[in-house]
Coordinates of C-alpha atoms in Angstrom, one line a residue:
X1 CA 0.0 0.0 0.0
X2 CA 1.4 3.3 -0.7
X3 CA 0.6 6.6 0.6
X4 CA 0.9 10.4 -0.4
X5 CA 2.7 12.3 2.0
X6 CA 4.0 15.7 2.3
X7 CA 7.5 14.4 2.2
X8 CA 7.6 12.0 -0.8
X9 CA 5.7 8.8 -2.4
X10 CA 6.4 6.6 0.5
X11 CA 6.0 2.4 0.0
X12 CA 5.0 0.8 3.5
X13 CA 6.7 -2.0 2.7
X14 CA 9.9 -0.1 2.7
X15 CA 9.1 0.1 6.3
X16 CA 8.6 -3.5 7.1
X17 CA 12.2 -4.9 6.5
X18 CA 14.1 -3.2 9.1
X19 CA 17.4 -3.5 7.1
X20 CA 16.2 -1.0 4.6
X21 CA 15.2 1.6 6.9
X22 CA 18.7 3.7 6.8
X23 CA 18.3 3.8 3.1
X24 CA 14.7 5.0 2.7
X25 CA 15.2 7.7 5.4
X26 CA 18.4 8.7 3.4
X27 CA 16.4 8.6 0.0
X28 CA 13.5 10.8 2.2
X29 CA 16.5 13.1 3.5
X30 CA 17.8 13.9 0.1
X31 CA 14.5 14.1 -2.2
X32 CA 12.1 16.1 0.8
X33 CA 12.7 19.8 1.7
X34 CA 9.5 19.3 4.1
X35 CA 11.4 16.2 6.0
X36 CA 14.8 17.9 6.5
X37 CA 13.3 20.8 7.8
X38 CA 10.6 18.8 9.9
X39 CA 13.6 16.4 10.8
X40 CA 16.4 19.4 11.7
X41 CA 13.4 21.2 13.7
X42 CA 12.5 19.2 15.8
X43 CA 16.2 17.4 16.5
X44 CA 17.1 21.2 17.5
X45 CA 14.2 22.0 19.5
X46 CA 15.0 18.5 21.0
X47 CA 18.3 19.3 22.1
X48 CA 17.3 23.0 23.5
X49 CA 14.4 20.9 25.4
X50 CA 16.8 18.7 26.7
X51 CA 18.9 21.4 28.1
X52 CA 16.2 23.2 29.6
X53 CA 14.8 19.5 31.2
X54 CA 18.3 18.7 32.5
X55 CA 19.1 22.3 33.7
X56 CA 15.4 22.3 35.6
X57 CA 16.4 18.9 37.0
X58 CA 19.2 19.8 38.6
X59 CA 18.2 23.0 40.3
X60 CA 15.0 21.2 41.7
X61 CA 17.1 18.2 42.7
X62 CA 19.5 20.8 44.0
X63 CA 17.1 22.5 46.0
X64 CA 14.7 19.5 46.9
X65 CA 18.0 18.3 48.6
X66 CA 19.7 21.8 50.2
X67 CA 15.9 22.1 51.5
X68 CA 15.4 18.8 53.1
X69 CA 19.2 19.5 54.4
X70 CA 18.4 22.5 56.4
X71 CA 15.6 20.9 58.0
X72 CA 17.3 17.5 59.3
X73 CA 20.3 20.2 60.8
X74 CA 17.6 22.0 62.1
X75 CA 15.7 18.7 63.5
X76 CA 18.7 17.0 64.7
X77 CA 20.3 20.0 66.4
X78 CA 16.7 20.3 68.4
X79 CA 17.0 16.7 69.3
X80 CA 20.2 16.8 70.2
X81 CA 19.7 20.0 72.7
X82 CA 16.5 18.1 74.2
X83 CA 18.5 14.8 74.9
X84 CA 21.7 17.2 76.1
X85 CA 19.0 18.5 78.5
X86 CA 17.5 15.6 80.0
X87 CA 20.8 13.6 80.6
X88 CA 22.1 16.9 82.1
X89 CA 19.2 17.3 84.5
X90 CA 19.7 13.8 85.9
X91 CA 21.7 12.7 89.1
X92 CA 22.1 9.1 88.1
X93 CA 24.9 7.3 89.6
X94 CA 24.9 3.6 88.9
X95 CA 24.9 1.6 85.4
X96 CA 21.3 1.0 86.0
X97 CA 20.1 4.7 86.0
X98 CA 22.5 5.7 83.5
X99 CA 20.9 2.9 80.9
X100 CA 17.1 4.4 81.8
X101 CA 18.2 7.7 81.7
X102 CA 20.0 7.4 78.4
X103 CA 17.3 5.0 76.8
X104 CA 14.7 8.5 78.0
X105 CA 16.9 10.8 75.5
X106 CA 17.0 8.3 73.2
X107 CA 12.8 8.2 73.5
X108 CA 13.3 12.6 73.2
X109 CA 15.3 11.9 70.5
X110 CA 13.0 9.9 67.9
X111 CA 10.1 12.2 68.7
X112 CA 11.9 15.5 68.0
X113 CA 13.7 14.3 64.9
X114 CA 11.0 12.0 63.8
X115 CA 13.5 9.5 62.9
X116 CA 13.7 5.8 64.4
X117 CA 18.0 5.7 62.9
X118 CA 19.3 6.3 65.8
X119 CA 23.2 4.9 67.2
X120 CA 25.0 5.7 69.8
X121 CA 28.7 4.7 70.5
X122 CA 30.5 5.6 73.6
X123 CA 33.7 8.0 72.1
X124 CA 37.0 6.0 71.8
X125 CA 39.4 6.8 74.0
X126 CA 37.9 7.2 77.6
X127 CA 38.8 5.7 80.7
X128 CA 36.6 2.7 81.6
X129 CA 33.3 2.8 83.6
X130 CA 31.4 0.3 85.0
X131 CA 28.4 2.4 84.7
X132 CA 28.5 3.3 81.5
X133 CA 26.1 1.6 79.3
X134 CA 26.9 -0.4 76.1
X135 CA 26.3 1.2 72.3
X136 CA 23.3 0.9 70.4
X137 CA 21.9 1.1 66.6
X138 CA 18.7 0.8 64.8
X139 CA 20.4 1.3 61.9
X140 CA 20.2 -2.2 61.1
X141 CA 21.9 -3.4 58.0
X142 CA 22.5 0.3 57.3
X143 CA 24.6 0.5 60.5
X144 CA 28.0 0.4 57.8
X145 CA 26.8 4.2 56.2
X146 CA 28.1 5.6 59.4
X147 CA 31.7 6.1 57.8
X148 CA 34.9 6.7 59.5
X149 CA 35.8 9.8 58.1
X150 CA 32.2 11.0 59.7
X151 CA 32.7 9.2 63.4
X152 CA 36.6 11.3 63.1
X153 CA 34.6 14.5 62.5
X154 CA 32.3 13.9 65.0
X155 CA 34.5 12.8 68.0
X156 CA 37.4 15.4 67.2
X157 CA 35.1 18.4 67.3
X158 CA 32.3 17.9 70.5
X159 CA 30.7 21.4 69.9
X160 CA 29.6 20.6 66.0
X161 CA 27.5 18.6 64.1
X162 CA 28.5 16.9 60.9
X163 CA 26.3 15.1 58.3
X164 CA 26.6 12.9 55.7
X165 CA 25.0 11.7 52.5
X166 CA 24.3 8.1 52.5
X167 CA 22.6 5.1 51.2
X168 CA 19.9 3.4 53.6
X169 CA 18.6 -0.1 53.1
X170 CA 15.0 -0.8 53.3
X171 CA 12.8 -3.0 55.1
X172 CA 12.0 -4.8 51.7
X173 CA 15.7 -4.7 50.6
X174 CA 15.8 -1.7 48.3
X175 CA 17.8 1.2 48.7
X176 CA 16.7 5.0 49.1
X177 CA 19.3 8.2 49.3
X178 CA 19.5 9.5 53.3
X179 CA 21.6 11.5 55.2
X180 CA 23.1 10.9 58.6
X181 CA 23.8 13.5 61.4
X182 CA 26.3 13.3 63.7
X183 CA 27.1 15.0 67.1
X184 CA 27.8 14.7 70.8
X185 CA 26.6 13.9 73.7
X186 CA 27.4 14.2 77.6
X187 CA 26.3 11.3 79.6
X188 CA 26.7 11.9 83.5
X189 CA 29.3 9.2 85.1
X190 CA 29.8 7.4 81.8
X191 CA 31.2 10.2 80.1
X192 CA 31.1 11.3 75.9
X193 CA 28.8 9.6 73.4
X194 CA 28.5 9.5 69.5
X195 CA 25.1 10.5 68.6
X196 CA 24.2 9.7 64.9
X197 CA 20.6 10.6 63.7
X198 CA 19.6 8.9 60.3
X199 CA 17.0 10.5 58.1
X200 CA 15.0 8.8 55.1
X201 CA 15.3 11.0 52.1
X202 CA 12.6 8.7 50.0
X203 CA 10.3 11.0 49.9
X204 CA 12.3 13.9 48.1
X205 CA 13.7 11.1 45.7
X206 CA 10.3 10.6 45.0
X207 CA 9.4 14.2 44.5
X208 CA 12.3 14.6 42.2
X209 CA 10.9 11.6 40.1
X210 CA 7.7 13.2 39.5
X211 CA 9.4 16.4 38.2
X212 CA 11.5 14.3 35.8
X213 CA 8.5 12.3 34.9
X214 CA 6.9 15.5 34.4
X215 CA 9.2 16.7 32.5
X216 CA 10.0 14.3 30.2
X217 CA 6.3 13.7 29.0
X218 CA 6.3 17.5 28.8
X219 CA 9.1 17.2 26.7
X220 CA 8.2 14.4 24.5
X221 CA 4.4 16.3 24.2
X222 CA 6.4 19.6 23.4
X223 CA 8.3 18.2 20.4
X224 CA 5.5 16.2 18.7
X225 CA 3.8 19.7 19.1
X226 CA 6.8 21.7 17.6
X227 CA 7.2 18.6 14.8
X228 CA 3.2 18.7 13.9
X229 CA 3.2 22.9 14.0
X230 CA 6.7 22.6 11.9
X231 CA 4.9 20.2 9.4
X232 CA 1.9 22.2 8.8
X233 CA 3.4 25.5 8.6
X234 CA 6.4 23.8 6.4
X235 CA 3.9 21.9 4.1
X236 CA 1.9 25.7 3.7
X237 CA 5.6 27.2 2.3
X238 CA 6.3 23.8 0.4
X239 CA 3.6 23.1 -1.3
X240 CA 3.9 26.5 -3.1
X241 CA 7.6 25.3 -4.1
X242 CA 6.6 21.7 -5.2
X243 CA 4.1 23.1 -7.6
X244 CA 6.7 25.3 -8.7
X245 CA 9.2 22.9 -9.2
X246 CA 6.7 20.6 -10.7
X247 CA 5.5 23.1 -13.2
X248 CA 8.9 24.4 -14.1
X249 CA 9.5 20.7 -14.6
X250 CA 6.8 20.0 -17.2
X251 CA 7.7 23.1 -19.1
X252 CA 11.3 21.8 -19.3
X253 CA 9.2 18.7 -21.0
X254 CA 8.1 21.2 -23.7
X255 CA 4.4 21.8 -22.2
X256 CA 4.3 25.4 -22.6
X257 CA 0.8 25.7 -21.6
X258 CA 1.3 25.3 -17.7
X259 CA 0.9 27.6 -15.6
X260 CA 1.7 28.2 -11.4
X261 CA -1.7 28.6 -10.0
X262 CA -2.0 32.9 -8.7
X263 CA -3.3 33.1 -5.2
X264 CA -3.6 35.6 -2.8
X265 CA -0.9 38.9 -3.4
X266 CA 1.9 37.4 -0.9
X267 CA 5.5 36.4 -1.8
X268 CA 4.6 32.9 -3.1
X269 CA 2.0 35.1 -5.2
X270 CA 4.9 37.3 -6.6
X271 CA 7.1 34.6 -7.5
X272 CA 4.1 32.9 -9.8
X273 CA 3.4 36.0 -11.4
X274 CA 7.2 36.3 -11.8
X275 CA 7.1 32.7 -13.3
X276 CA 4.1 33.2 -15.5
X277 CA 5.3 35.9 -16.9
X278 CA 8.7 34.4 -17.5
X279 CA 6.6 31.5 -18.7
X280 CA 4.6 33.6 -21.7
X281 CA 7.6 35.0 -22.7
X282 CA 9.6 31.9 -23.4
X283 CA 6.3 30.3 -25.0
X284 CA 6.2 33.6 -27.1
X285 CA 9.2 33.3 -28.3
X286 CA 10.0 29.7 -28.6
X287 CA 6.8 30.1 -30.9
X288 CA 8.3 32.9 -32.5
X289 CA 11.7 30.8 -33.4
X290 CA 9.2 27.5 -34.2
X291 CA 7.8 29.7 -36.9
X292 CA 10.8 31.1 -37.8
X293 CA 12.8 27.6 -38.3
X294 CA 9.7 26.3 -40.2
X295 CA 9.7 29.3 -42.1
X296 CA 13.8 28.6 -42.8
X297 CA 13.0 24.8 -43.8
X298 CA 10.3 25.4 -46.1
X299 CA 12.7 28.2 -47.1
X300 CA 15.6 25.2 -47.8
X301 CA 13.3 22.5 -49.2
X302 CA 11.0 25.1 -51.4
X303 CA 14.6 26.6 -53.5
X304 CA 16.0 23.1 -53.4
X305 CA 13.3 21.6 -55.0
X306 CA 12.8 25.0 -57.5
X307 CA 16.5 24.4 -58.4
X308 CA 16.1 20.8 -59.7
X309 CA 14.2 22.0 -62.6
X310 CA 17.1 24.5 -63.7
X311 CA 19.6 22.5 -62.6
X312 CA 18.4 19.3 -64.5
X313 CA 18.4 21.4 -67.6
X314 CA 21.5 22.8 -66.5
X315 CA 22.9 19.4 -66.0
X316 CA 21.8 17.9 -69.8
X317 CA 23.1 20.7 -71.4
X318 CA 26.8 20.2 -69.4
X319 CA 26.6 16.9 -70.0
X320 CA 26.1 17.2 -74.0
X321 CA 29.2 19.8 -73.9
X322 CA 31.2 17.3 -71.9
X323 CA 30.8 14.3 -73.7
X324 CA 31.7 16.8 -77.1
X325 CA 35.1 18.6 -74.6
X326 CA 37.6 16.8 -77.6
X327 CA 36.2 18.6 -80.2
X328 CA 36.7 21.6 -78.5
X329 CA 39.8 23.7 -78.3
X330 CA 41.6 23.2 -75.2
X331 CA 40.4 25.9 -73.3
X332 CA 37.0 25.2 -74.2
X333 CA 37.3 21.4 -73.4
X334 CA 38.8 22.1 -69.8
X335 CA 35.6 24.9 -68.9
X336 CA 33.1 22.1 -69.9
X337 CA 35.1 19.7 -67.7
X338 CA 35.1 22.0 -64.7
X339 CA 30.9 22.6 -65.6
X340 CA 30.4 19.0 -65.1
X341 CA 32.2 19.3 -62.2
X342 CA 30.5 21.7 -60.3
X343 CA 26.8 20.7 -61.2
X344 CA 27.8 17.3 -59.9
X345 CA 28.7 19.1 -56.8
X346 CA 25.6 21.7 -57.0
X347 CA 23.7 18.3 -57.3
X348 CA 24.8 16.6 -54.3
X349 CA 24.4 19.8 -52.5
X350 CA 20.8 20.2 -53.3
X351 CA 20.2 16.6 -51.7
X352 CA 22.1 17.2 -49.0
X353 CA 20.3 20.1 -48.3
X354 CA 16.5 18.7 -49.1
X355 CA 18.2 15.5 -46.2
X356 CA 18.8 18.2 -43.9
X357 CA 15.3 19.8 -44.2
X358 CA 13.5 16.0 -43.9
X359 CA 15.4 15.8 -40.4
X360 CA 15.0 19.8 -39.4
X361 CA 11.2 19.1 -40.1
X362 CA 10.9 15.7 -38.6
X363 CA 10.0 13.9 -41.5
X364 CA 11.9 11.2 -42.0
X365 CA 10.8 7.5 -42.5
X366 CA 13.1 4.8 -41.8
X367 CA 12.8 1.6 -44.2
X368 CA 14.5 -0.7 -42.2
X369 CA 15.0 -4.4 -43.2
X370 CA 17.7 -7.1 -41.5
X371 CA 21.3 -5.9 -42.6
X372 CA 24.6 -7.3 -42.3
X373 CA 26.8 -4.4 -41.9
X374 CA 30.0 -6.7 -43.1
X375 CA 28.3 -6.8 -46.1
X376 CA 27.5 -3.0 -46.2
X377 CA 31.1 -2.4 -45.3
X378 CA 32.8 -4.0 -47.9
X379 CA 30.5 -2.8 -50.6
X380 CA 31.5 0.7 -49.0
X381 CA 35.3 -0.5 -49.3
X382 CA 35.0 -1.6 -52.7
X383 CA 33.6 1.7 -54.0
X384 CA 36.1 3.7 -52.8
X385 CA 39.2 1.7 -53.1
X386 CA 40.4 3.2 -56.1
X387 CA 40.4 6.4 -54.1
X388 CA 42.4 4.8 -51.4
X389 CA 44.7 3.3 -53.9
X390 CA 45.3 7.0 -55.4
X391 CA 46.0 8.7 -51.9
X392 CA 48.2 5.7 -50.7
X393 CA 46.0 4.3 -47.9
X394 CA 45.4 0.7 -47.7
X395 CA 41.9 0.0 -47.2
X396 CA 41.9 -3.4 -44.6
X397 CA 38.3 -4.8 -43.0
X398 CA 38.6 -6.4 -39.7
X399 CA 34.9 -8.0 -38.3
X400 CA 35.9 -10.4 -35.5
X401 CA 31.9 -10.6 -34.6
X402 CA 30.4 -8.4 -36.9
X403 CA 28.5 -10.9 -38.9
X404 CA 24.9 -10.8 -37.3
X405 CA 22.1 -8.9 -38.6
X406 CA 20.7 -5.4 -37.5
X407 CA 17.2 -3.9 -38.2
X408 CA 18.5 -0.7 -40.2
X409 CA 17.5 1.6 -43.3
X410 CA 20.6 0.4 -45.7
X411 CA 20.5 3.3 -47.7
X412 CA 21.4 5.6 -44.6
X413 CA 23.9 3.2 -43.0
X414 CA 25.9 2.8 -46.5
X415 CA 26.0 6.8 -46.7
X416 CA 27.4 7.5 -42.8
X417 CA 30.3 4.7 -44.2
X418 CA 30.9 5.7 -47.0
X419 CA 31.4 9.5 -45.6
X420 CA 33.0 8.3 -42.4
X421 CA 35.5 5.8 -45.1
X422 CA 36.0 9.1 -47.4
X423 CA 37.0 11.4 -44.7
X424 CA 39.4 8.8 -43.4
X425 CA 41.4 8.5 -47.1
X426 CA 40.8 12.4 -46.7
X427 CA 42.6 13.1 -44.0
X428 CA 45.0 10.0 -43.5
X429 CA 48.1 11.0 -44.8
X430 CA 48.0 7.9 -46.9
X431 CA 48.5 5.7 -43.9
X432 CA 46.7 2.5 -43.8
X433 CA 42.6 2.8 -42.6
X434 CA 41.1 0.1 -40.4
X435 CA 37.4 -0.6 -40.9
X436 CA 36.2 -2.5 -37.9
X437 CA 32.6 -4.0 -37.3
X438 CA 31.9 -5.9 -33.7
X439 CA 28.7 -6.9 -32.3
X440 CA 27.3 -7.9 -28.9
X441 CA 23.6 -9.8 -28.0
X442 CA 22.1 -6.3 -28.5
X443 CA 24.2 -3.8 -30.9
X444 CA 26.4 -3.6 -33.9
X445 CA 29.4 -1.5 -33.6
X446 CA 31.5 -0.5 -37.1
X447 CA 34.9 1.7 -36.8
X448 CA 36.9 3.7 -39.3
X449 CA 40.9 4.5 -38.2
X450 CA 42.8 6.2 -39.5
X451 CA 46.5 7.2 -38.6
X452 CA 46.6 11.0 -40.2
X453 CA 47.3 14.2 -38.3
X454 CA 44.5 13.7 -36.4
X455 CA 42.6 16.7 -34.9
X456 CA 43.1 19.5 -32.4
X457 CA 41.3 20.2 -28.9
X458 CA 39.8 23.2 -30.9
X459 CA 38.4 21.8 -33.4
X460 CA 36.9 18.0 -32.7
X461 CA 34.6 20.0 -30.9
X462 CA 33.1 21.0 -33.8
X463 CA 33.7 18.0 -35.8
X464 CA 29.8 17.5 -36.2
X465 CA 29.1 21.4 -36.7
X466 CA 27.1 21.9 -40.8
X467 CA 29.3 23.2 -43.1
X468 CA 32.4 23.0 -40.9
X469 CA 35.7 21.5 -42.3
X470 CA 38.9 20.9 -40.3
X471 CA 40.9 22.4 -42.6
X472 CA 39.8 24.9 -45.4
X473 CA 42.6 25.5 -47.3
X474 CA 43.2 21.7 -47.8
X475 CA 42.7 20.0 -51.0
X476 CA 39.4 17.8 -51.2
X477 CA 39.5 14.9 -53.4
X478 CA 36.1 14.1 -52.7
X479 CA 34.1 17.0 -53.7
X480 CA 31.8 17.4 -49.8
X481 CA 29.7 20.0 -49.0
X482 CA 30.7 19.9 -45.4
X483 CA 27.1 18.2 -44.2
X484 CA 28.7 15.0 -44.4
X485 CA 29.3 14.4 -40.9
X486 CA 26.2 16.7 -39.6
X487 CA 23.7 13.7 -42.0
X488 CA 25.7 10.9 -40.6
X489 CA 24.8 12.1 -37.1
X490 CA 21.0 12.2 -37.4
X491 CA 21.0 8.5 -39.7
X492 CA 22.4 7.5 -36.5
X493 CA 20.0 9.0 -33.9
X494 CA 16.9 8.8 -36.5
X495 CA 18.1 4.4 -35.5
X496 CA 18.2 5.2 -31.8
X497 CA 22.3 4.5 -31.9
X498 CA 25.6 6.8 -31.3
X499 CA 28.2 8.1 -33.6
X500 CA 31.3 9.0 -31.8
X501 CA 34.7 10.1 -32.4
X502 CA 37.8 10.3 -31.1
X503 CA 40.7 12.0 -31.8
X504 CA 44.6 12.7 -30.7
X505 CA 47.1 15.2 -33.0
X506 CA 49.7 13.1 -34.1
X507 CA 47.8 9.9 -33.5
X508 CA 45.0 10.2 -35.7
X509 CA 41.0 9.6 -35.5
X510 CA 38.8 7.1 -35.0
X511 CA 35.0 7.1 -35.7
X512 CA 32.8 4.8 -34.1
X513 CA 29.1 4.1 -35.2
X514 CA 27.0 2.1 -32.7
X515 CA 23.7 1.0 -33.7
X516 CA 20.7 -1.4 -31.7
X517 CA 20.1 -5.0 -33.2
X518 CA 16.4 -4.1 -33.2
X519 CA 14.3 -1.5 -34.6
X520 CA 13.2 -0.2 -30.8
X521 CA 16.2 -1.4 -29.1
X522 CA 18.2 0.8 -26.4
X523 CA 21.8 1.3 -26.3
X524 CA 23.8 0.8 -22.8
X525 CA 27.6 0.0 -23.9
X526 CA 29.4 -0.5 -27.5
X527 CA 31.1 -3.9 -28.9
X528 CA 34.0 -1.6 -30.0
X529 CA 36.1 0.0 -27.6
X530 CA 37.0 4.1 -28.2
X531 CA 39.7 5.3 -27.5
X532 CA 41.0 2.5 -29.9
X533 CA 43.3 -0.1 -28.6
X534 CA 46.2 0.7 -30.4
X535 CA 45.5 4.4 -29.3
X536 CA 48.1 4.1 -26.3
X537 CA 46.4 6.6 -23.8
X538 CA 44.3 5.9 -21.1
X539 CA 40.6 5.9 -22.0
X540 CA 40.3 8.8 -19.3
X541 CA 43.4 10.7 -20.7
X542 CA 41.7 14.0 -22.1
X543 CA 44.6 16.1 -21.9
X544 CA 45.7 13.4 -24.6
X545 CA 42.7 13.3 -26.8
X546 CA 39.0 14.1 -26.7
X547 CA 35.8 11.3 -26.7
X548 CA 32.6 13.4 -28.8
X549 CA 29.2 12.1 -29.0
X550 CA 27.1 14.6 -31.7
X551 CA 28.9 17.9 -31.0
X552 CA 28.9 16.8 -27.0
X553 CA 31.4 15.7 -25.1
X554 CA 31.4 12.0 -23.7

């Protein structure tokens, strides 16, 4: 089941496999505005909460404990006076009526402290008295809280009172914090006694407990409040942006239509007017340059197709002079010669041109059948051998797995070779030229290498620009009309495949067609590496040499 949030499409069953929980929060993190600034929030307000909890704490526990302090000094010093009192009032002389006496200040004790931990000890260090009575605790098992550093205090200094915090047992064996006072008395005939008063400090523990409890569910209450207000006022400022962002989307899709919804005359309100506007004027003028380049095709294809009327005529009438150049004086012979020349070139001109305005206007049907592209390449070598022959460069075909079938238009994959093979005797310094074709389960690679001159950083870049040529003032052989490269590049992406080059001064080029084995497939790798193998760079070398994919780097 999967539900809409304000932070992102979320799939419960994400949520079930706890493994996968760091990843979907992460995924949530990066793709939600809403949940970092819910998530940061409340993790802040958390931490300032936590503070303020710890520091409240404290100072209660702080003063829940310096209170309950004053009042057992204040209690124990009032039941220490009251004992003092009675066993200095008394004229007991024997053992006898020094035990009643003391057990009546013991009796003054309890009741003015409110305390049943009492002890008693006689103070080390005193002659021996056969009337002085034996020491007593109702400590119990707490009797070993009464530390020696405290019993030191208390029988070096008579006139003071020390306390102690401690740890009392319970009757049911737990433990609760205490403190025990200690102090003197005066015990006629038997002499000085250790008085130690033990008080139960349960009750404040308990007190402090309730404030923590208190103020942890506080807490907890406080920050789902802060995340819930956080959310809401969040998802009010988002939603705005997502729409935004959404819409600004979809016209990057080419839906010029949309529009940011205008509401109210705040900030939010501003920016889509802002957008709208912004929005009009790119749909006005993207019309504007629509009807413009339609204009410009219809332009192209309307002259081209004027000019084949003329330029048939045109061509007859050369070709009637040209066939009859012998019988002409030499000066005659050679102008009909150069005619022919140029209305072959104005000729292939006018077709490139009426190719270029099919693809510009997005009319162009594919008539694809099942193709060996061995086949296609050595029909492609064959025709332009004697060229090779006459610059020097040996034409070789290497096809180590090139001999499966692809779902291709043959006319438009025999003209990218044949201009990819052309430029290669073109510009290879008569150097031998590699024609490669390689195939995987799901595309059919072919490369052209060459070992020329190769081309500069400058200008591979623009190796697939119309009418652009490497190098002007060279001499052509082949008479182009520098859209060789520029039709080669749409054949290949009218097939859905890539057409790549590479290229490194000095070490020459290497052109690399990649096309699906089926008439829908998709392209994820090529069967022919680029850089070449025998390039001797690394493949991520671009200082060396450069990897362009249709005018774009790769």
């Amino acid at each position: 089941m999967a539900v809409r949030t304000g932070f992102a499409r979320i799939d419960w069953r994400d949520w079930r496999d706890w493994r996968s929980w760091p990843a979907t929060v992460a995924r949530l993190w990066r793709s939600s505005l809403q949940f970092r600034t819910v998530t940061i929030t409340v993790a802040l307000s958390g931490f300032a909460i936590a503070l303020v909890g710890v520091y409240v704490s404290v100072s209660v526990g702080n003063d829940l404990f310096q209170s309950r302090l004053g009042q057992v000094e204040l209690d124990s010093n009032r039941a220490t006076s009251a004992a003092q009192g009675i066993l200095d009032a008394s004229d007991a002389s024997d053992r006898v009526q020094v035990q009643s006496l003391l057990g009546s200040a013991r009796s003054s004790i309890s009741a003015a402290s409110s305390s049943r931990l009492i002890a008693v000890f006689r103070v080390p260090g005193q002659d021996p008295s056969t009337a002085a009575p034996q020491d007593f605790s109702t400590f119990g098992e707490s009797t070993s809280v009464i530390s020696d550093e405290l019993r030191g205090s208390v029988q070096g200094e008579p006139g003071r009172q020390f306390w102690q915090s401690v740890t009392l047992a319970t009757d049911d064996g737990g433990e609760v914090p205490g403190i025990v006072v200690g102090s003197q008395l005066t015990v006629p005939v038997a002499g000085r006694y250790e008085l130690y008063i033990g008080y139960n400090l349960g009750e404040a523990e308990a007190t402090l407990f309730f404030v923590q409890r208190t103020l942890l569910f506080a807490g907890l209450i406080l920050i789902l409040l802060i995340g819930a207000v956080t959310w809401i006022v969040v998802r009010f400022v988002v939603t705005p942006i997502r729409v935004a962002a959404e819409t600004s989307q979809r016209l990057a899709s080419g839906d010029l239509g949309v529009r940011i919804p205008e509401k109210g005359a705040d900030v939010i309100a501003t920016l889509a007017k802002s957008f709208n506007g912004m929005a009009d004027s790119l749909q006005s003028q993207i019309r504007e340059l629509a009807d413009l380049s339609e204009v410009q095709q219809r332009f192209v294809s309307d002259v081209s197709h004027e000019l084949r009327t003329p330029l048939t005529t045109i061509r007859l009438a050369g070709d009637l002079l040209y066939d009859q150049r012998a019988t002409f004086p030499p000066a005659t012979g050679r102008t009909a010669e150069l005619l022919h020349t140029q209305v072959e070139r104005f000729e292939l001109l006018l077709s490139d041109l009426l190719e270029i305005s099919k693809y510009d206007a997005g009319s162009v049907d594919l008539e694809t059948e099942p193709t060996n592209l061995v086949h296609l390449a050595e029909d492609a070598i064959d025709g332009l051998r004697s060229l090779g022959d006459s610059k020097g460069s040996r034409l070789t075909l290497v096809a180590p797995g090139g001999h499966l079938d692809a779902e291709v238009d043959p006319r438009r994959i025999r003209r990218i070779m044949h201009n990819l093979i052309g430029n290669a005797i073109e510009h290879g310094e008569g150097k031998p030229i590699v024609v490669s074709v390689d195939s995987n389960a799901t595309a059919v690679a072919l490369s052209v290498r060459d070992y020329g001159l190769g081309m500069s950083q400058a200008d591979i870049g623009h190796v697939f620009d119309r009418f652009w040529r490497a190098d002007p003032s060279r001499k052509r052989t082949i008479g182009g009309t520098g859209l060789g490269l520029s039709i080669a590049l749409e054949d290949a992406a009218v097939h859905g495949g890539w057409l790549q080059v590479w290229s490194s001064p000095g070490k020459g080029s290497c052109f690399r067609l990649t096309l699906p084995r089926t008439a829908h497939g998709t392209l994820t790798a090529s069967p022919s590496p680029l850089p070449p193998e025998d390039a001797g760079i690394d493949t991520l070398d671009t200082a060396a040499a450069r990897i362009v994919t249709g005018g774009h780097h790769a």
